[in-house]
Amino acid sequence: MPKDLMVEIKDHFRERLNKYTRKAFKMLPNLEKPRILDIGCGSGVPTIELAKLCDGEIIGIDINQSLLDKLNLKIEEEGFSNRVKTMKCSLLEIDFPDESFDIIWAEGSIWIIGFEKGLREWRRLLKPNGFLVVHDEIKTVSNKLKKIPSYGYKLIDYFSLPEDAWWTEYYRPLEIRIKELYMKYKNNPEALRILRKYQNEIDMVKRNPNEHSSAFFIMQKS
Ligand SMILES: C[S@@+](CC[C@H](N)C(=O)[O-])C[C@H]1O[C@@H](n2cnc3c(N)ncnc32)[C@H](O)[C@@H]1O
């Protein structure tokens, strides 16, 4: 099985959720050439979407260099090399100067530091009145909404994805593709081991469907 096949397949289905990235971005006012930090960008499905949505400069950070390498290829293919860059860096140790960014974008990554700590630590990176957009699990949403002002942000808007969005748009088609690959690689133990790992992840989602509901929080530094 080609080395990056699963990342490519996952990205392909992940792109189906870009409509929510677009919806969140459109809740921001028009900014001219915004400077954006995409935290935990991974292989950059949302990063590339952001580059299509605006004429800004984007820096994607992640600790996984092989995912950043995938994103670097996409940046080149899409012709964004002059304004989209990646950097291997932990979101726990971001050391850009204060007030570096107009927008911080974080899809699927704030849980690593914790919602409250992320809000607290990332605030200094935003220019005055800058925006923080977070896509996070919906768990404890009312608590999160309540906490936002105490960390120095105004809530601009918030929306949850349809409850079954992750299942119907991402995990179900991924599972169908994995089943096809099981057949194709049935005599390849290494491929089967990798496929089993992804299938286990899907089985976990099936067992706890509610844990995979998510929401966007669109905030402004106050
Ligand atoms: C769920 S993925 C989200 C990827 C992308 N933002 C998206 O929505 O498709 C979480 C990402 O966080 C990255 N990550 C995990 N720990 C990290 C850390 N300490 N610092 C930076 N990135 C981290 C992972 O490598 C992974 O790419």
Tab-separated table of N, CA and C in Angstrom, residues 63-176:
chain	number	residue	atom	x	y	z
A	63	ILE	N	3.164	19.585	15.141
A	63	ILE	CA	4.375	18.880	15.585
A	63	ILE	C	4.721	17.710	14.668
A	64	ASN	N	3.835	17.379	13.751
A	64	ASN	CA	4.062	16.198	12.914
A	64	ASN	C	4.642	16.620	11.558
A	65	GLN	N	5.952	16.416	11.402
A	65	GLN	CA	6.616	16.899	10.177
A	65	GLN	C	6.107	16.178	8.930
A	66	SER	N	5.726	14.894	9.046
A	66	SER	CA	5.299	14.217	7.811
A	66	SER	C	3.958	14.793	7.329
A	67	LEU	N	3.104	15.239	8.261
A	67	LEU	CA	1.859	15.907	7.826
A	67	LEU	C	2.176	17.268	7.208
A	68	LEU	N	3.158	17.968	7.815
A	68	LEU	CA	3.537	19.276	7.253
A	68	LEU	C	4.132	19.099	5.853
A	69	ASP	N	4.854	17.995	5.645
A	69	ASP	CA	5.404	17.740	4.306
A	69	ASP	C	4.269	17.573	3.291
A	70	LYS	N	3.205	16.880	3.698
A	70	LYS	CA	2.042	16.726	2.805
A	70	LYS	C	1.448	18.097	2.480
A	71	LEU	N	1.329	18.895	3.538
A	71	LEU	CA	0.755	20.234	3.334
A	71	LEU	C	1.672	21.067	2.426
A	72	ASN	N	2.986	20.950	2.623
A	72	ASN	CA	3.910	21.723	1.778
A	72	ASN	C	3.712	21.385	0.290
A	73	LEU	N	3.451	20.101	0.012
A	73	LEU	CA	3.208	19.716	-1.391
A	73	LEU	C	1.949	20.380	-1.927
A	74	LYS	N	0.893	20.372	-1.078
A	74	LYS	CA	-0.382	20.988	-1.522
A	74	LYS	C	-0.193	22.487	-1.762
A	75	ILE	N	0.590	23.123	-0.863
A	75	ILE	CA	0.816	24.576	-0.987
A	75	ILE	C	1.458	24.870	-2.347
A	76	GLU	N	2.417	24.021	-2.692
A	76	GLU	CA	3.111	24.219	-3.967
A	76	GLU	C	2.153	23.972	-5.138
A	77	GLU	N	1.415	22.851	-5.045
A	77	GLU	CA	0.488	22.502	-6.139
A	77	GLU	C	-0.560	23.588	-6.367
A	78	GLU	N	-1.022	24.182	-5.262
A	78	GLU	CA	-2.099	25.178	-5.367
A	78	GLU	C	-1.558	26.568	-5.705
A	79	GLY	N	-0.222	26.711	-5.718
A	79	GLY	CA	0.378	28.006	-6.055
A	79	GLY	C	0.301	29.021	-4.916
A	80	PHE	N	0.338	28.532	-3.674
A	80	PHE	CA	0.246	29.447	-2.528
A	80	PHE	C	1.596	29.672	-1.833
A	81	SER	N	2.695	29.237	-2.481
A	81	SER	CA	3.994	29.249	-1.790
A	81	SER	C	4.406	30.639	-1.304
A	82	ASN	N	3.922	31.672	-1.974
A	82	ASN	CA	4.350	33.022	-1.579
A	82	ASN	C	3.648	33.516	-0.315
A	83	ARG	N	2.574	32.844	0.113
A	83	ARG	CA	1.868	33.395	1.279
A	83	ARG	C	1.383	32.339	2.284
A	84	VAL	N	1.656	31.077	2.027
A	84	VAL	CA	1.291	30.044	3.014
A	84	VAL	C	2.556	29.267	3.377
A	85	LYS	N	2.873	29.238	4.664
A	85	LYS	CA	4.103	28.570	5.128
A	85	LYS	C	3.747	27.597	6.246
A	86	THR	N	4.639	26.652	6.471
A	86	THR	CA	4.428	25.755	7.608
A	86	THR	C	5.640	25.829	8.519
A	87	MET	N	5.421	25.435	9.766
A	87	MET	CA	6.502	25.462	10.735
A	87	MET	C	6.271	24.341	11.738
A	88	LYS	N	7.313	23.541	11.972
A	88	LYS	CA	7.178	22.490	12.983
A	88	LYS	C	7.329	23.147	14.347
A	89	CYS	N	6.287	23.077	15.135
A	89	CYS	CA	6.290	23.802	16.402
A	89	CYS	C	5.157	23.235	17.256
A	90	SER	N	5.407	23.072	18.535
A	90	SER	CA	4.339	22.584	19.403
A	90	SER	C	3.396	23.724	19.767
A	91	LEU	N	2.119	23.426	19.797
A	91	LEU	CA	1.151	24.456	20.198
A	91	LEU	C	1.265	24.758	21.686
A	92	LEU	N	2.050	23.950	22.378
A	92	LEU	CA	2.255	24.211	23.808
A	92	LEU	C	3.388	25.213	24.014
A	93	GLU	N	4.138	25.486	22.953
A	93	GLU	CA	5.307	26.386	23.078
A	93	GLU	C	5.383	27.321	21.876
A	94	ILE	N	4.331	28.092	21.650
A	94	ILE	CA	4.337	28.995	20.493
A	94	ILE	C	5.099	30.252	20.902
A	95	ASP	N	6.138	30.614	20.119
A	95	ASP	CA	6.863	31.789	20.591
A	95	ASP	C	6.920	32.937	19.578
A	96	PHE	N	5.828	33.143	18.864
A	96	PHE	CA	5.748	34.351	18.036
A	96	PHE	C	5.598	35.559	18.972
A	97	PRO	N	6.054	36.742	18.508
A	97	PRO	CA	5.872	37.935	19.351
A	97	PRO	C	4.391	38.235	19.608
A	98	ASP	N	4.145	38.998	20.640
A	98	ASP	CA	2.774	39.445	20.943
A	98	ASP	C	2.201	40.164	19.716
A	99	GLU	N	0.894	40.088	19.578
A	99	GLU	CA	0.139	40.836	18.556
A	99	GLU	C	0.647	40.575	17.135
A	100	SER	N	0.936	39.304	16.843
A	100	SER	CA	1.469	38.953	15.507
A	100	SER	C	0.369	38.675	14.480
A	101	PHE	N	-0.831	38.314	14.935
A	101	PHE	CA	-1.820	37.771	13.985
A	101	PHE	C	-3.176	38.486	14.056
A	102	ASP	N	-3.822	38.585	12.886
A	102	ASP	CA	-5.201	39.109	12.829
A	102	ASP	C	-6.189	38.011	13.193
A	103	ILE	N	-5.827	36.768	12.822
A	103	ILE	CA	-6.742	35.636	13.066
A	103	ILE	C	-5.920	34.437	13.544
A	104	ILE	N	-6.414	33.794	14.587
A	104	ILE	CA	-5.887	32.473	14.940
A	104	ILE	C	-6.985	31.469	14.615
A	105	TRP	N	-6.603	30.404	13.899
A	105	TRP	CA	-7.567	29.376	13.468
A	105	TRP	C	-7.123	28.056	14.087
A	106	ALA	N	-8.013	27.350	14.754
A	106	ALA	CA	-7.607	26.082	15.380
A	106	ALA	C	-8.737	25.070	15.228
A	107	GLU	N	-8.581	24.156	14.276
A	107	GLU	CA	-9.594	23.104	14.084
A	107	GLU	C	-9.048	21.786	14.624
A	108	GLY	N	-9.752	21.250	15.603
A	108	GLY	CA	-9.396	19.923	16.127
A	108	GLY	C	-8.115	19.899	16.935
A	109	SER	N	-7.687	21.046	17.447
A	109	SER	CA	-6.398	21.045	18.150
A	109	SER	C	-6.430	21.661	19.549
A	110	ILE	N	-7.444	22.438	19.874
A	110	ILE	CA	-7.373	23.145	21.168
A	110	ILE	C	-7.476	22.171	22.347
A	111	TRP	N	-8.072	20.989	22.097
A	111	TRP	CA	-8.202	20.016	23.190
A	111	TRP	C	-6.823	19.597	23.712
A	112	ILE	N	-5.796	19.735	22.867
A	112	ILE	CA	-4.450	19.282	23.269
A	112	ILE	C	-3.930	20.147	24.430
A	113	ILE	N	-4.251	21.408	24.386
A	113	ILE	CA	-3.818	22.302	25.477
A	113	ILE	C	-4.965	22.519	26.481
A	114	GLY	N	-6.187	22.289	26.029
A	114	GLY	CA	-7.373	22.555	26.849
A	114	GLY	C	-8.010	23.861	26.392
A	115	PHE	N	-9.332	23.878	26.328
A	115	PHE	CA	-10.055	25.041	25.777
A	115	PHE	C	-9.695	26.331	26.523
A	116	GLU	N	-9.734	26.253	27.847
A	116	GLU	CA	-9.510	27.485	28.618
A	116	GLU	C	-8.060	27.947	28.536
A	117	LYS	N	-7.131	26.991	28.656
A	117	LYS	CA	-5.716	27.362	28.594
A	117	LYS	C	-5.356	27.891	27.194
A	118	GLY	N	-5.949	27.287	26.179
A	118	GLY	CA	-5.705	27.756	24.808
A	118	GLY	C	-6.162	29.203	24.659
A	119	LEU	N	-7.372	29.488	25.126
A	119	LEU	CA	-7.877	30.863	25.028
A	119	LEU	C	-6.934	31.822	25.758
A	120	ARG	N	-6.524	31.404	26.944
A	120	ARG	CA	-5.685	32.276	27.777
A	120	ARG	C	-4.317	32.500	27.123
A	121	GLU	N	-3.674	31.427	26.669
A	121	GLU	CA	-2.289	31.553	26.187
A	121	GLU	C	-2.190	32.133	24.777
A	122	TRP	N	-3.208	31.911	23.959
A	122	TRP	CA	-3.113	32.353	22.565
A	122	TRP	C	-3.533	33.817	22.410
A	123	ARG	N	-4.194	34.374	23.413
A	123	ARG	CA	-4.706	35.745	23.297
A	123	ARG	C	-3.598	36.743	22.971
A	124	ARG	N	-2.447	36.594	23.624
A	124	ARG	CA	-1.361	37.569	23.446
A	124	ARG	C	-0.882	37.612	21.985
A	125	LEU	N	-1.101	36.522	21.235
A	125	LEU	CA	-0.618	36.460	19.844
A	125	LEU	C	-1.488	37.282	18.894
A	126	LEU	N	-2.694	37.632	19.367
A	126	LEU	CA	-3.630	38.358	18.493
A	126	LEU	C	-3.393	39.851	18.547
A	127	LYS	N	-3.512	40.490	17.376
A	127	LYS	CA	-3.496	41.958	17.344
A	127	LYS	C	-4.744	42.460	18.075
A	128	PRO	N	-4.773	43.728	18.477
A	128	PRO	CA	-5.990	44.251	19.113
A	128	PRO	C	-7.204	43.992	18.206
A	129	ASN	N	-8.282	43.547	18.798
A	129	ASN	CA	-9.515	43.204	18.068
A	129	ASN	C	-9.360	42.028	17.093
A	130	GLY	N	-8.281	41.269	17.225
A	130	GLY	CA	-8.082	40.102	16.368
A	130	GLY	C	-9.080	38.994	16.694
A	131	PHE	N	-9.117	37.975	15.836
A	131	PHE	CA	-10.148	36.931	15.954
A	131	PHE	C	-9.534	35.561	16.269
A	132	LEU	N	-10.244	34.832	17.099
A	132	LEU	CA	-9.862	33.444	17.386
A	132	LEU	C	-11.028	32.549	16.953
A	133	VAL	N	-10.752	31.620	16.049
A	133	VAL	CA	-11.802	30.700	15.593
A	133	VAL	C	-11.377	29.283	15.975
A	134	VAL	N	-12.228	28.637	16.744
A	134	VAL	CA	-11.906	27.313	17.274
A	134	VAL	C	-12.995	26.328	16.847
A	135	HIS	N	-12.542	25.181	16.328
A	135	HIS	CA	-13.473	24.082	16.024
A	135	HIS	C	-13.140	22.974	17.020
A	136	ASP	N	-14.087	22.712	17.916
A	136	ASP	CA	-13.781	21.826	19.040
A	136	ASP	C	-14.973	20.909	19.284
A	137	GLU	N	-14.750	19.908	20.124
A	137	GLU	CA	-15.862	19.014	20.448
A	137	GLU	C	-16.960	19.806	21.176
A	138	ILE	N	-18.192	19.308	21.027
A	138	ILE	CA	-19.327	20.069	21.549
A	138	ILE	C	-19.526	19.859	23.051
A	139	LYS	N	-18.838	18.847	23.582
A	139	LYS	CA	-18.947	18.542	25.022
A	139	LYS	C	-18.770	19.809	25.851
A	140	THR	N	-19.563	19.980	26.866
A	140	THR	CA	-19.488	21.101	27.820
A	140	THR	C	-19.610	22.456	27.110
A	141	VAL	N	-20.402	22.492	26.057
A	141	VAL	CA	-20.471	23.719	25.262
A	141	VAL	C	-20.966	24.921	26.072
A	142	SER	N	-21.958	24.702	26.946
A	142	SER	CA	-22.499	25.875	27.650
A	142	SER	C	-21.440	26.427	28.599
A	143	ASN	N	-20.643	25.538	29.178
A	143	ASN	CA	-19.550	25.975	30.036
A	143	ASN	C	-18.519	26.779	29.231
A	144	LYS	N	-18.205	26.287	28.046
A	144	LYS	CA	-17.221	26.979	27.198
A	144	LYS	C	-17.749	28.370	26.840
A	145	LEU	N	-19.023	28.436	26.449
A	145	LEU	CA	-19.590	29.727	26.043
A	145	LEU	C	-19.546	30.726	27.200
A	146	LYS	N	-19.811	30.200	28.396
A	146	LYS	CA	-19.818	31.073	29.592
A	146	LYS	C	-18.420	31.620	29.886
A	147	LYS	N	-17.405	30.781	29.638
A	147	LYS	CA	-16.024	31.145	30.013
A	147	LYS	C	-15.384	32.165	29.068
A	148	ILE	N	-15.880	32.239	27.830
A	148	ILE	CA	-15.191	33.035	26.802
A	148	ILE	C	-14.899	34.478	27.244
A	149	PRO	N	-15.890	35.216	27.805
A	149	PRO	CA	-15.595	36.605	28.187
A	149	PRO	C	-14.534	36.707	29.283
A	150	SER	N	-14.471	35.714	30.170
A	150	SER	CA	-13.513	35.842	31.271
A	150	SER	C	-12.069	35.649	30.795
A	151	TYR	N	-11.886	35.162	29.574
A	151	TYR	CA	-10.525	35.056	29.027
A	151	TYR	C	-10.199	36.188	28.059
A	152	GLY	N	-11.066	37.221	28.049
A	152	GLY	CA	-10.732	38.413	27.259
A	152	GLY	C	-11.155	38.341	25.805
A	153	TYR	N	-12.281	37.677	25.570
A	153	TYR	CA	-12.822	37.622	24.208
A	153	TYR	C	-14.312	37.934	24.232
A	154	LYS	N	-14.787	38.436	23.088
A	154	LYS	CA	-16.226	38.599	22.882
A	154	LYS	C	-16.648	37.471	21.934
A	155	LEU	N	-17.763	36.826	22.244
A	155	LEU	CA	-18.250	35.778	21.333
A	155	LEU	C	-18.962	36.447	20.162
A	156	ILE	N	-18.423	36.258	18.960
A	156	ILE	CA	-19.066	36.832	17.764
A	156	ILE	C	-20.224	35.937	17.345
A	157	ASP	N	-19.950	34.655	17.326
A	157	ASP	CA	-20.985	33.696	16.923
A	157	ASP	C	-20.526	32.287	17.279
A	158	TYR	N	-21.440	31.366	17.167
A	158	TYR	CA	-21.139	29.987	17.501
A	158	TYR	C	-22.132	29.111	16.754
A	159	PHE	N	-21.672	28.003	16.207
A	159	PHE	CA	-22.645	27.076	15.611
A	159	PHE	C	-22.123	25.652	15.748
A	160	SER	N	-23.081	24.726	15.894
A	160	SER	CA	-22.658	23.330	15.957
A	160	SER	C	-22.886	22.690	14.593
A	161	LEU	N	-22.084	21.706	14.280
A	161	LEU	CA	-22.271	20.944	13.046
A	161	LEU	C	-23.474	20.030	13.261
A	162	PRO	N	-24.178	19.655	12.193
A	162	PRO	CA	-25.261	18.677	12.377
A	162	PRO	C	-24.707	17.452	13.110
A	163	GLU	N	-25.533	16.892	14.006
A	163	GLU	CA	-25.046	15.819	14.880
A	163	GLU	C	-24.369	14.672	14.132
A	164	ASP	N	-24.905	14.374	12.912
A	164	ASP	CA	-24.350	13.220	12.195
A	164	ASP	C	-23.313	13.627	11.152
A	165	ALA	N	-22.880	14.892	11.166
A	165	ALA	CA	-21.993	15.365	10.090
A	165	ALA	C	-20.706	14.553	9.997
A	166	TRP	N	-20.050	14.343	11.143
A	166	TRP	CA	-18.778	13.623	11.097
A	166	TRP	C	-18.980	12.180	10.628
A	167	TRP	N	-20.113	11.588	11.024
A	167	TRP	CA	-20.359	10.207	10.617
A	167	TRP	C	-20.662	10.127	9.121
A	168	THR	N	-21.636	10.933	8.663
A	168	THR	CA	-22.079	10.779	7.274
A	168	THR	C	-21.050	11.325	6.275
A	169	GLU	N	-20.370	12.397	6.652
A	169	GLU	CA	-19.466	13.036	5.681
A	169	GLU	C	-18.064	12.443	5.726
A	170	TYR	N	-17.679	11.892	6.887
A	170	TYR	CA	-16.275	11.499	7.040
A	170	TYR	C	-16.118	10.021	7.394
A	171	TYR	N	-16.619	9.635	8.567
A	171	TYR	CA	-16.302	8.279	9.037
A	171	TYR	C	-16.970	7.182	8.204
A	172	ARG	N	-18.224	7.363	7.796
A	172	ARG	CA	-18.893	6.297	7.033
A	172	ARG	C	-18.206	6.068	5.676
A	173	PRO	N	-17.985	7.160	4.880
A	173	PRO	CA	-17.284	6.907	3.610
A	173	PRO	C	-15.866	6.370	3.812
A	174	LEU	N	-15.216	6.802	4.913
A	174	LEU	CA	-13.873	6.285	5.197
A	174	LEU	C	-13.931	4.779	5.470
A	175	GLU	N	-14.963	4.371	6.219
A	175	GLU	CA	-15.092	2.945	6.533
A	175	GLU	C	-15.333	2.121	5.257
A	176	ILE	N	-16.156	2.659	4.363
A	176	ILE	CA	-16.421	1.943	3.099
A	176	ILE	C	-15.117	1.780	2.314
